[in-house]
Amino acid sequence: MTSETFTFSSIPTTASEIAALPEATLDTPFKTVALAMLALLNYEKDPEGTYAMLDFLRGPEPLNNFGKAFLKERLNGKFYKPFSFFAGATVANGYKPTEPLTITVRDNPYSYPEENYALLLVKSSGADSERQVRLRKKPSTGQWFITGDLACLSDIRIPADQDPWA
């Protein structure tokens, strides 16, 4: 099993900003997952800018209307979810990660079900189990792209300050 940790000094707001990051070579699935989670941190402020960043990370299959509706359904009113994947974010602190932003992405023995496909894992501090992100490699470029929906955005524990039972 391999894990890679990535550190970012700021949250990108445009596709050109995310494309300028060193990880934007997308030559490993780990880099692509880290950038996708980073892009999602922008959703509350600018959904359209976030869609553009995700389109960059999806390569030949940009987000369609279903994908945009999926993100809206998973994130509206729950903008804390993507932050929960970054170091320092906890239920108790409202999922406020420490800075600089740090995320760890890992694989497991089942992460590569077939050639040019990967299922990598990210850990949310609001969930008991790791969440999967699906990727597909484009052999002609050697780049890894997000494919399908971001099922890693399933519900997690709500922040303590929003929980009437906390």
CSV table of C-alpha atoms in Angstrom, one decimal:
chain,number,residue,atom,x,y,z
A,1,MET,CA,0.0,0.0,0.0
A,2,THR,CA,1.2,3.5,-0.9
A,3,SER,CA,0.2,6.8,0.5
A,4,GLU,CA,1.1,10.2,-0.7
A,5,THR,CA,0.7,13.5,1.2
A,6,PHE,CA,0.2,16.8,-0.5
A,7,THR,CA,0.5,20.3,0.9
A,8,PHE,CA,-1.1,23.4,-0.6
A,9,SER,CA,-0.6,27.0,0.5
A,10,SER,CA,-4.0,28.3,-0.9
A,11,ILE,CA,-7.3,27.2,-2.5
A,12,PRO,CA,-7.3,27.7,-6.2
A,13,THR,CA,-10.3,29.5,-7.7
A,14,THR,CA,-9.9,29.0,-11.4
A,15,ALA,CA,-8.9,26.2,-13.8
A,16,SER,CA,-5.8,28.1,-14.8
A,17,GLU,CA,-4.7,28.3,-11.1
A,18,ILE,CA,-5.2,24.6,-10.5
A,19,ALA,CA,-3.4,23.9,-13.8
A,20,ALA,CA,-0.4,25.9,-12.6
A,21,LEU,CA,0.2,23.7,-9.6
A,22,PRO,CA,3.1,21.2,-9.7
A,23,GLU,CA,0.6,18.3,-9.2
A,24,ALA,CA,-1.3,19.3,-12.4
A,25,THR,CA,0.9,17.0,-14.4
A,26,LEU,CA,-1.7,14.4,-13.3
A,27,ASP,CA,1.0,11.7,-13.9
A,28,THR,CA,-0.2,9.8,-10.9
A,29,PRO,CA,-3.7,9.1,-9.7
A,30,PHE,CA,-2.6,10.4,-6.2
A,31,LYS,CA,-2.0,13.9,-7.6
A,32,THR,CA,-5.3,14.0,-9.4
A,33,VAL,CA,-7.3,13.0,-6.3
A,34,ALA,CA,-5.5,15.6,-4.2
A,35,LEU,CA,-6.2,18.3,-6.7
A,36,ALA,CA,-9.9,17.3,-7.0
A,37,MET,CA,-10.3,17.5,-3.2
A,38,LEU,CA,-8.6,20.9,-3.2
A,39,ALA,CA,-10.8,22.2,-6.0
A,40,LEU,CA,-13.9,21.2,-4.0
A,41,LEU,CA,-12.9,23.6,-1.3
A,42,ASN,CA,-13.9,26.5,-3.6
A,43,TYR,CA,-17.5,25.2,-4.2
A,44,GLU,CA,-19.3,27.3,-1.7
A,45,LYS,CA,-17.8,30.6,-3.0
A,46,ASP,CA,-17.9,29.7,-6.7
A,47,PRO,CA,-19.6,26.6,-8.1
A,48,GLU,CA,-18.9,27.5,-11.7
A,49,GLY,CA,-15.2,28.0,-11.0
A,50,THR,CA,-15.2,24.7,-9.2
A,51,TYR,CA,-16.8,23.0,-12.2
A,52,ALA,CA,-14.1,24.4,-14.5
A,53,MET,CA,-11.4,23.1,-12.2
A,54,LEU,CA,-13.1,19.7,-12.1
A,55,ASP,CA,-13.4,19.7,-15.9
A,56,PHE,CA,-9.6,20.1,-16.1
A,57,LEU,CA,-9.3,17.1,-13.7
A,58,ARG,CA,-11.8,15.0,-15.7
A,59,GLY,CA,-9.9,15.3,-19.0
A,60,PRO,CA,-12.0,14.1,-22.0
A,61,GLU,CA,-15.2,13.7,-19.9
A,62,PRO,CA,-16.2,17.1,-18.5
A,63,LEU,CA,-19.0,17.4,-15.9
A,64,ASN,CA,-22.4,17.0,-17.4
A,65,ASN,CA,-25.6,18.4,-15.9
A,66,PHE,CA,-26.0,15.2,-13.8
A,67,GLY,CA,-22.6,15.6,-12.3
A,68,LYS,CA,-23.3,19.3,-11.5
A,69,ALA,CA,-26.6,18.3,-9.9
A,70,PHE,CA,-24.9,15.6,-7.9
A,71,LEU,CA,-22.3,18.1,-6.5
A,72,LYS,CA,-25.1,20.6,-5.7
A,73,GLU,CA,-27.1,17.9,-3.9
A,74,ARG,CA,-24.1,16.7,-1.9
A,75,LEU,CA,-22.6,20.0,-1.0
A,76,ASN,CA,-25.3,22.7,-0.6
A,77,GLY,CA,-25.7,23.4,3.0
A,78,LYS,CA,-22.8,21.0,3.7
A,79,PHE,CA,-19.9,23.0,2.4
A,80,TYR,CA,-17.8,21.6,5.3
A,81,LYS,CA,-17.5,18.1,3.6
A,82,PRO,CA,-14.5,18.7,1.4
A,83,PHE,CA,-12.6,20.4,4.2
A,84,SER,CA,-13.0,17.2,6.3
A,85,PHE,CA,-10.4,15.5,4.1
A,86,PHE,CA,-7.6,17.8,5.1
A,87,ALA,CA,-5.4,17.5,8.1
A,88,GLY,CA,-6.5,19.3,11.3
A,89,ALA,CA,-10.2,19.3,10.4
A,90,THR,CA,-12.4,17.8,13.1
A,91,VAL,CA,-16.1,17.6,14.0
A,92,ALA,CA,-15.3,19.7,17.0
A,93,ASN,CA,-13.7,22.6,15.1
A,94,GLY,CA,-16.3,22.7,12.4
A,95,TYR,CA,-13.9,21.0,9.9
A,96,LYS,CA,-11.4,23.9,9.8
A,97,PRO,CA,-8.2,22.4,8.5
A,98,THR,CA,-4.8,23.6,9.6
A,99,GLU,CA,-2.7,25.6,7.2
A,100,PRO,CA,-1.0,25.0,5.0
A,101,LEU,CA,-3.6,22.6,3.7
A,102,THR,CA,-2.5,19.0,3.8
A,103,ILE,CA,-4.2,15.9,2.4
A,104,THR,CA,-3.1,12.2,2.3
A,105,VAL,CA,-4.3,9.9,-0.5
A,106,ARG,CA,-3.7,6.2,-0.5
A,107,ASP,CA,-4.3,3.0,-2.3
A,108,ASN,CA,-4.9,-0.5,-1.2
A,109,PRO,CA,-4.6,-4.0,-2.7
A,110,TYR,CA,-7.9,-3.5,-4.5
A,111,SER,CA,-7.2,0.0,-5.9
A,112,TYR,CA,-6.3,-1.2,-9.4
A,113,PRO,CA,-9.2,-3.5,-10.5
A,114,GLU,CA,-8.1,-3.4,-14.2
A,115,GLU,CA,-5.5,-1.7,-16.4
A,116,ASN,CA,-5.9,2.1,-16.6
A,117,TYR,CA,-8.4,2.3,-13.7
A,118,ALA,CA,-7.8,3.2,-10.1
A,119,LEU,CA,-9.9,3.5,-6.9
A,120,LEU,CA,-7.9,5.6,-4.4
A,121,LEU,CA,-8.9,6.4,-0.9
A,122,VAL,CA,-9.2,9.6,1.2
A,123,LYS,CA,-10.1,9.8,4.8
A,124,SER,CA,-12.7,12.2,6.1
A,125,SER,CA,-12.4,13.1,9.8
A,126,GLY,CA,-16.3,13.0,9.9
A,127,ALA,CA,-16.5,9.4,8.7
A,128,ASP,CA,-15.5,6.0,10.1
A,129,SER,CA,-14.3,4.6,6.8
A,130,GLU,CA,-12.2,5.9,4.0
A,131,ARG,CA,-13.9,7.2,0.8
A,132,GLN,CA,-13.2,6.1,-2.7
A,133,VAL,CA,-12.4,8.3,-5.7
A,134,ARG,CA,-12.5,6.6,-9.2
A,135,LEU,CA,-9.9,7.5,-11.8
A,136,ARG,CA,-9.1,6.5,-15.4
A,137,LYS,CA,-5.7,6.7,-17.1
A,138,LYS,CA,-5.5,8.1,-20.6
A,139,PRO,CA,-2.7,6.0,-22.1
A,140,SER,CA,-1.8,8.4,-24.9
A,141,THR,CA,-0.8,11.1,-22.3
A,142,GLY,CA,-0.1,9.0,-19.2
A,143,GLN,CA,-2.4,11.3,-17.2
A,144,TRP,CA,-5.0,10.2,-14.6
A,145,PHE,CA,-8.4,11.8,-14.6
A,146,ILE,CA,-11.4,11.7,-12.3
A,147,THR,CA,-14.2,9.5,-13.7
A,148,GLY,CA,-17.8,9.1,-12.6
A,149,ASP,CA,-19.2,11.0,-9.6
A,150,LEU,CA,-17.3,11.9,-6.5
A,151,ALA,CA,-18.9,9.3,-4.2
A,152,CYS,CA,-16.4,10.4,-1.5
A,153,LEU,CA,-18.9,13.2,-0.8
A,154,SER,CA,-21.3,10.9,1.0
A,155,ASP,CA,-22.7,12.4,4.3
A,156,ILE,CA,-20.5,12.7,7.3
A,157,ARG,CA,-21.0,13.8,10.9
A,158,ILE,CA,-22.3,17.3,11.0
A,159,PRO,CA,-20.0,19.9,12.7
A,160,ALA,CA,-20.5,20.1,16.5
A,161,ASP,CA,-21.7,23.7,16.3
A,162,GLN,CA,-24.6,22.6,14.1
A,163,ASP,CA,-25.5,19.5,16.0
A,164,PRO,CA,-28.3,20.0,18.6
A,165,TRP,CA,-27.2,16.7,20.3
A,166,ALA,CA,-23.6,17.7,20.6
